[in-house]
């Protein structure tokens, strides 16, 4: 247990969760990775602010995570504090007229379902993205040609100092699968804008997206697309054309459903996944001159060698 653990615990309310040596594999959809020194689920923004202020004062690194669906944790685990958003406060979602306010821990699927229930279109693409609002803002997650920042009106976030702010989304720089602004800050939630429609129309679009996804993406544990799409060719098609589907390192395999998904067939380590990705990058570079950039976020350390 780190020497600072008792002091950090004393700063948090009873509704916050704090644990040590928390296995991260079970907090990621890829199901690989070592433990976090300390794992905290703050009860609310005040406790979250206390955690980041404590970390700043004591030089302890912190890492905020979402649902772990775009996350690769190295086998040696994560030093410092990992922050999760599963407490009830961070699950709050409210609909008013044409906008939906959702906190960091809300699943994107829930945003899509609420939009459907209230007859709001434009948010259907979120139905199949296995992320939370916070992680998906950080990644500017997307599907079916839309991304989160296309539909966000305002974004609420915490500065590394612990201060909470809210800013129009249009003033925040967002790119394809990235929001650099949120790299050093913590996304606390957003207001999303929908457009009036009938619940039936929204439901139809959601079903069509869902069918498309089930037809083209694997159901086995994965972190979604591992590489961003280069301008020249979708990464999945390139990996397919290179004949790399089925390529395996340990328990990690290139999906035979979609080339840009690496699935954990059981017992994979982070090392297996990283080696598989490196092999794919080498093949793409050597045979096609294409640099594949990682979409998946990599955190943590390799195991100590003794
Ligand atoms: N393709 C192949 N072989 C494959 C996979 C794809 O030939 O093994 C071809 C498809 O037939 C299609 C093209 O490549 O012509 C693009 O494939 P797809 O429509 O599946 O879309 P994608 O570009 O591979 C993107 C996002 C996904 C998102 C889907 C659906 C990226 C890196 N990926 O995939 O996002 O779900 O569109 O909108 O932008 C993610 O970011 O994690 C992710 C899964």
Short mmCIF file of N, CA, C and O in Angstrom, two decimals, residues 103-177:
data_model
loop_
_atom_site.label_atom_id
_atom_site.label_comp_id
_atom_site.label_asym_id
_atom_site.label_seq_id
_atom_site.Cartn_x
_atom_site.Cartn_y
_atom_site.Cartn_z
N UNK A 103 -23.66 12.96 -17.26
CA UNK A 103 -22.37 13.04 -16.56
C UNK A 103 -21.40 11.98 -17.10
O UNK A 103 -21.80 11.07 -17.83
N UNK A 104 -20.15 12.09 -16.63
CA UNK A 104 -19.04 11.32 -17.21
C UNK A 104 -19.27 9.81 -17.27
O UNK A 104 -18.86 9.15 -18.21
N UNK A 105 -19.93 9.25 -16.25
CA UNK A 105 -20.04 7.79 -16.17
C UNK A 105 -21.19 7.20 -16.97
O UNK A 105 -21.31 5.97 -17.06
N UNK A 106 -22.02 8.05 -17.56
CA UNK A 106 -23.19 7.55 -18.31
C UNK A 106 -22.72 6.81 -19.57
O UNK A 106 -21.85 7.29 -20.30
N UNK A 107 -23.29 5.64 -19.81
CA UNK A 107 -22.93 4.90 -21.02
C UNK A 107 -23.52 5.61 -22.24
O UNK A 107 -24.67 6.06 -22.19
N UNK A 108 -22.77 5.61 -23.33
CA UNK A 108 -23.30 6.27 -24.54
C UNK A 108 -24.58 5.61 -25.00
O UNK A 108 -25.47 6.27 -25.53
N UNK A 109 -24.66 4.31 -24.80
CA UNK A 109 -25.89 3.60 -25.20
C UNK A 109 -27.10 4.21 -24.47
O UNK A 109 -28.17 4.36 -25.06
N UNK A 110 -26.89 4.59 -23.21
CA UNK A 110 -27.98 5.18 -22.43
C UNK A 110 -28.40 6.53 -23.02
O UNK A 110 -29.58 6.86 -23.05
N UNK A 111 -27.43 7.31 -23.49
CA UNK A 111 -27.75 8.60 -24.14
C UNK A 111 -28.63 8.33 -25.36
O UNK A 111 -29.66 8.99 -25.57
N UNK A 112 -28.23 7.32 -26.15
CA UNK A 112 -29.00 7.00 -27.36
C UNK A 112 -30.41 6.53 -27.01
O UNK A 112 -31.38 6.91 -27.66
N UNK A 113 -30.51 5.72 -25.96
CA UNK A 113 -31.82 5.18 -25.57
C UNK A 113 -32.74 6.29 -25.06
O UNK A 113 -33.92 6.35 -25.40
N UNK A 114 -32.18 7.20 -24.26
CA UNK A 114 -32.98 8.33 -23.76
C UNK A 114 -33.43 9.23 -24.91
O UNK A 114 -34.54 9.74 -24.93
N UNK A 115 -32.52 9.42 -25.88
CA UNK A 115 -32.86 10.25 -27.05
C UNK A 115 -34.03 9.62 -27.81
O UNK A 115 -34.97 10.30 -28.21
N UNK A 116 -33.97 8.30 -27.95
CA UNK A 116 -35.05 7.60 -28.66
C UNK A 116 -36.37 7.77 -27.91
O UNK A 116 -37.41 8.06 -28.49
N UNK A 117 -36.29 7.59 -26.59
CA UNK A 117 -37.50 7.66 -25.75
C UNK A 117 -38.17 9.03 -25.86
O UNK A 117 -39.38 9.16 -25.80
N UNK A 118 -37.32 10.08 -26.01
CA UNK A 118 -37.87 11.44 -26.06
C UNK A 118 -38.02 11.96 -27.49
O UNK A 118 -38.25 13.16 -27.69
N UNK A 119 -37.85 11.09 -28.47
CA UNK A 119 -38.03 11.51 -29.86
C UNK A 119 -37.00 12.55 -30.29
O UNK A 119 -37.35 13.57 -30.87
N UNK A 120 -35.73 12.26 -30.01
CA UNK A 120 -34.65 13.16 -30.45
C UNK A 120 -33.72 12.39 -31.36
O UNK A 120 -33.20 11.33 -30.98
N UNK A 121 -33.49 12.93 -32.56
CA UNK A 121 -32.58 12.23 -33.47
C UNK A 121 -31.21 12.90 -33.47
O UNK A 121 -31.03 13.96 -32.88
N UNK A 122 -30.25 12.26 -34.14
CA UNK A 122 -28.90 12.82 -34.23
C UNK A 122 -27.93 12.14 -33.28
O UNK A 122 -26.71 12.31 -33.39
N UNK A 123 -28.47 11.37 -32.32
CA UNK A 123 -27.59 10.72 -31.34
C UNK A 123 -27.61 9.20 -31.50
O UNK A 123 -27.03 8.47 -30.69
N UNK A 124 -28.26 8.72 -32.58
CA UNK A 124 -28.39 7.27 -32.79
C UNK A 124 -27.05 6.58 -32.89
O UNK A 124 -26.90 5.42 -32.48
N UNK A 125 -26.03 7.29 -33.45
CA UNK A 125 -24.72 6.65 -33.65
C UNK A 125 -24.08 6.18 -32.35
O UNK A 125 -23.18 5.36 -32.35
N UNK A 126 -24.55 6.71 -31.22
CA UNK A 126 -23.94 6.35 -29.94
C UNK A 126 -24.37 4.97 -29.46
O UNK A 126 -23.75 4.42 -28.55
N UNK A 127 -25.41 4.39 -30.08
CA UNK A 127 -25.99 3.16 -29.51
C UNK A 127 -24.98 2.02 -29.37
O UNK A 127 -25.07 1.27 -28.42
N UNK A 128 -24.04 1.91 -30.30
CA UNK A 128 -23.16 0.74 -30.26
C UNK A 128 -21.74 1.05 -29.82
O UNK A 128 -20.87 0.19 -29.88
N UNK A 129 -21.49 2.29 -29.39
CA UNK A 129 -20.13 2.62 -28.93
C UNK A 129 -20.04 2.22 -27.46
O UNK A 129 -20.78 2.74 -26.63
N UNK A 130 -19.13 1.29 -27.13
CA UNK A 130 -19.13 0.75 -25.77
C UNK A 130 -18.39 1.65 -24.77
O UNK A 130 -17.62 1.17 -23.94
N UNK A 131 -18.63 2.96 -24.86
CA UNK A 131 -17.89 3.89 -24.00
C UNK A 131 -18.81 4.65 -23.06
O UNK A 131 -20.04 4.57 -23.14
N UNK A 132 -18.17 5.39 -22.14
CA UNK A 132 -18.90 6.29 -21.26
C UNK A 132 -18.76 7.70 -21.84
O UNK A 132 -17.88 7.96 -22.67
N UNK A 133 -19.59 8.63 -21.35
CA UNK A 133 -19.54 10.01 -21.84
C UNK A 133 -18.15 10.61 -21.63
O UNK A 133 -17.58 11.21 -22.55
N UNK A 134 -17.56 10.41 -20.46
CA UNK A 134 -16.25 11.02 -20.16
C UNK A 134 -15.15 10.52 -21.07
O UNK A 134 -14.45 11.31 -21.73
N UNK A 135 -14.99 9.20 -21.14
CA UNK A 135 -13.95 8.62 -21.98
C UNK A 135 -14.18 8.94 -23.44
O UNK A 135 -13.24 9.19 -24.20
N UNK A 136 -15.44 8.97 -23.85
CA UNK A 136 -15.76 9.19 -25.26
C UNK A 136 -15.55 10.64 -25.66
O UNK A 136 -15.25 10.93 -26.83
N UNK A 137 -15.71 11.57 -24.71
CA UNK A 137 -15.38 12.97 -25.02
C UNK A 137 -13.87 13.09 -25.20
O UNK A 137 -13.39 13.72 -26.13
N UNK A 138 -13.13 12.46 -24.28
CA UNK A 138 -11.67 12.50 -24.35
C UNK A 138 -11.17 11.99 -25.70
O UNK A 138 -10.23 12.50 -26.28
N UNK A 139 -11.85 10.92 -26.21
CA UNK A 139 -11.42 10.30 -27.47
C UNK A 139 -12.15 10.88 -28.69
O UNK A 139 -11.89 10.48 -29.80
N UNK A 140 -13.11 11.77 -28.45
CA UNK A 140 -14.03 12.18 -29.53
C UNK A 140 -14.48 10.94 -30.30
O UNK A 140 -14.33 10.84 -31.53
N UNK A 141 -15.01 9.99 -29.53
CA UNK A 141 -15.44 8.71 -30.09
C UNK A 141 -16.49 8.92 -31.18
O UNK A 141 -17.22 9.92 -31.17
N UNK A 142 -16.55 7.97 -32.09
CA UNK A 142 -17.51 8.12 -33.17
C UNK A 142 -17.86 6.81 -33.81
O UNK A 142 -17.22 5.78 -33.55
N UNK A 143 -18.89 6.85 -34.62
CA UNK A 143 -19.32 5.71 -35.43
C UNK A 143 -20.31 6.23 -36.46
O UNK A 143 -20.93 7.29 -36.26
N UNK A 144 -20.46 5.49 -37.53
CA UNK A 144 -21.46 5.78 -38.57
C UNK A 144 -21.35 7.23 -39.07
O UNK A 144 -22.35 7.90 -39.33
N UNK A 145 -20.12 7.73 -39.14
CA UNK A 145 -19.89 9.05 -39.72
C UNK A 145 -20.09 10.23 -38.78
O UNK A 145 -19.95 11.38 -39.19
N UNK A 146 -20.44 9.98 -37.50
CA UNK A 146 -20.59 11.09 -36.55
C UNK A 146 -19.66 10.87 -35.35
O UNK A 146 -19.33 9.74 -35.01
N UNK A 147 -19.29 11.98 -34.71
CA UNK A 147 -18.44 11.91 -33.52
C UNK A 147 -19.09 12.72 -32.40
O UNK A 147 -19.96 13.57 -32.67
N UNK A 148 -18.63 12.50 -31.17
CA UNK A 148 -19.29 13.14 -30.03
C UNK A 148 -19.34 14.66 -30.14
O UNK A 148 -20.36 15.28 -29.83
N UNK A 149 -18.22 15.26 -30.57
CA UNK A 149 -18.19 16.72 -30.61
C UNK A 149 -19.13 17.30 -31.68
O UNK A 149 -19.43 18.49 -31.64
N UNK A 150 -19.58 16.45 -32.61
CA UNK A 150 -20.57 16.93 -33.59
C UNK A 150 -21.89 17.27 -32.89
O UNK A 150 -22.67 18.08 -33.38
N UNK A 151 -22.17 16.58 -31.79
CA UNK A 151 -23.48 16.73 -31.15
C UNK A 151 -23.41 17.37 -29.77
O UNK A 151 -24.43 17.51 -29.11
N UNK A 152 -22.19 17.71 -29.29
CA UNK A 152 -22.06 18.29 -27.94
C UNK A 152 -22.26 19.80 -28.00
O UNK A 152 -21.75 20.47 -28.90
N UNK A 153 -23.05 20.31 -27.06
CA UNK A 153 -23.28 21.76 -27.01
C UNK A 153 -22.31 22.39 -26.00
O UNK A 153 -21.65 23.37 -26.30
N UNK A 154 -22.26 21.82 -24.80
CA UNK A 154 -21.29 22.29 -23.80
C UNK A 154 -20.59 21.09 -23.18
O UNK A 154 -21.12 19.98 -23.16
N UNK A 155 -19.40 21.34 -22.67
CA UNK A 155 -18.63 20.29 -22.00
C UNK A 155 -18.25 20.79 -20.61
O UNK A 155 -17.81 21.93 -20.45
N UNK A 156 -18.49 19.93 -19.63
CA UNK A 156 -18.11 20.25 -18.24
C UNK A 156 -16.85 19.46 -17.93
O UNK A 156 -16.74 18.28 -18.27
N UNK A 157 -15.88 20.10 -17.31
CA UNK A 157 -14.61 19.42 -17.07
C UNK A 157 -13.93 19.95 -15.81
O UNK A 157 -14.30 21.01 -15.29
N UNK A 158 -12.94 19.20 -15.33
CA UNK A 158 -12.16 19.64 -14.18
C UNK A 158 -10.74 19.93 -14.62
O UNK A 158 -10.13 19.15 -15.36
N UNK A 159 -10.24 21.07 -14.16
CA UNK A 159 -8.84 21.42 -14.42
C UNK A 159 -7.95 20.57 -13.50
O UNK A 159 -8.41 20.10 -12.45
N UNK A 160 -6.67 20.42 -13.82
CA UNK A 160 -5.77 19.66 -12.94
C UNK A 160 -5.68 20.28 -11.53
O UNK A 160 -5.30 19.62 -10.58
N UNK A 161 -6.06 21.55 -11.42
CA UNK A 161 -6.07 22.23 -10.12
C UNK A 161 -7.26 21.81 -9.27
O UNK A 161 -7.35 22.15 -8.09
N UNK A 162 -8.23 21.12 -9.86
CA UNK A 162 -9.44 20.70 -9.13
C UNK A 162 -10.63 21.61 -9.38
O UNK A 162 -11.73 21.35 -8.90
N UNK A 163 -10.41 22.66 -10.17
CA UNK A 163 -11.49 23.61 -10.45
C UNK A 163 -12.43 23.08 -11.54
O UNK A 163 -11.95 22.52 -12.53
N UNK A 164 -13.74 23.29 -11.35
CA UNK A 164 -14.71 22.81 -12.35
C UNK A 164 -15.09 23.96 -13.29
O UNK A 164 -15.32 25.08 -12.84
N UNK A 165 -15.16 23.66 -14.58
CA UNK A 165 -15.56 24.66 -15.58
C UNK A 165 -16.54 24.05 -16.58
O UNK A 165 -16.58 22.82 -16.73
N UNK A 166 -17.22 24.91 -17.29
CA UNK A 166 -18.11 24.46 -18.36
C UNK A 166 -17.89 25.39 -19.55
O UNK A 166 -17.86 26.61 -19.38
N UNK A 167 -17.70 24.81 -20.74
CA UNK A 167 -17.33 25.59 -21.92
C UNK A 167 -18.16 25.15 -23.12
O UNK A 167 -18.43 23.95 -23.25
N UNK A 168 -18.54 26.08 -24.00
CA UNK A 168 -19.20 25.64 -25.24
C UNK A 168 -18.28 24.67 -25.99
O UNK A 168 -17.08 24.93 -26.13
N UNK A 169 -18.86 23.56 -26.46
CA UNK A 169 -18.05 22.53 -27.13
C UNK A 169 -17.33 23.11 -28.36
O UNK A 169 -16.22 22.68 -28.68
N UNK A 170 -17.97 24.09 -29.01
CA UNK A 170 -17.38 24.66 -30.23
C UNK A 170 -16.05 25.36 -29.94
O UNK A 170 -15.24 25.57 -30.84
N UNK A 171 -15.83 25.74 -28.68
CA UNK A 171 -14.57 26.43 -28.34
C UNK A 171 -13.45 25.45 -28.00
O UNK A 171 -12.33 25.86 -27.68
N UNK A 172 -13.77 24.16 -27.99
CA UNK A 172 -12.76 23.15 -27.64
C UNK A 172 -12.28 22.46 -28.92
O UNK A 172 -13.12 22.01 -29.72
N UNK A 173 -10.98 22.38 -29.11
CA UNK A 173 -10.46 21.73 -30.32
C UNK A 173 -10.69 20.22 -30.25
O UNK A 173 -10.30 19.57 -29.29
N UNK A 174 -11.37 19.71 -31.27
CA UNK A 174 -11.55 18.26 -31.34
C UNK A 174 -11.12 17.79 -32.71
O UNK A 174 -11.27 18.52 -33.69
N UNK A 175 -10.54 16.58 -32.74
CA UNK A 175 -10.09 16.02 -34.02
C UNK A 175 -10.70 14.64 -34.17
O UNK A 175 -11.37 14.16 -33.28
N UNK A 176 -10.38 13.99 -35.28
CA UNK A 176 -10.79 12.61 -35.49
C UNK A 176 -10.20 11.75 -34.37
O UNK A 176 -8.99 11.69 -34.21
N UNK A 177 -11.07 11.18 -33.55
CA UNK A 177 -10.70 10.28 -32.45
C UNK A 177 -9.73 10.90 -31.43
O UNK A 177 -8.90 10.21 -30.85
#
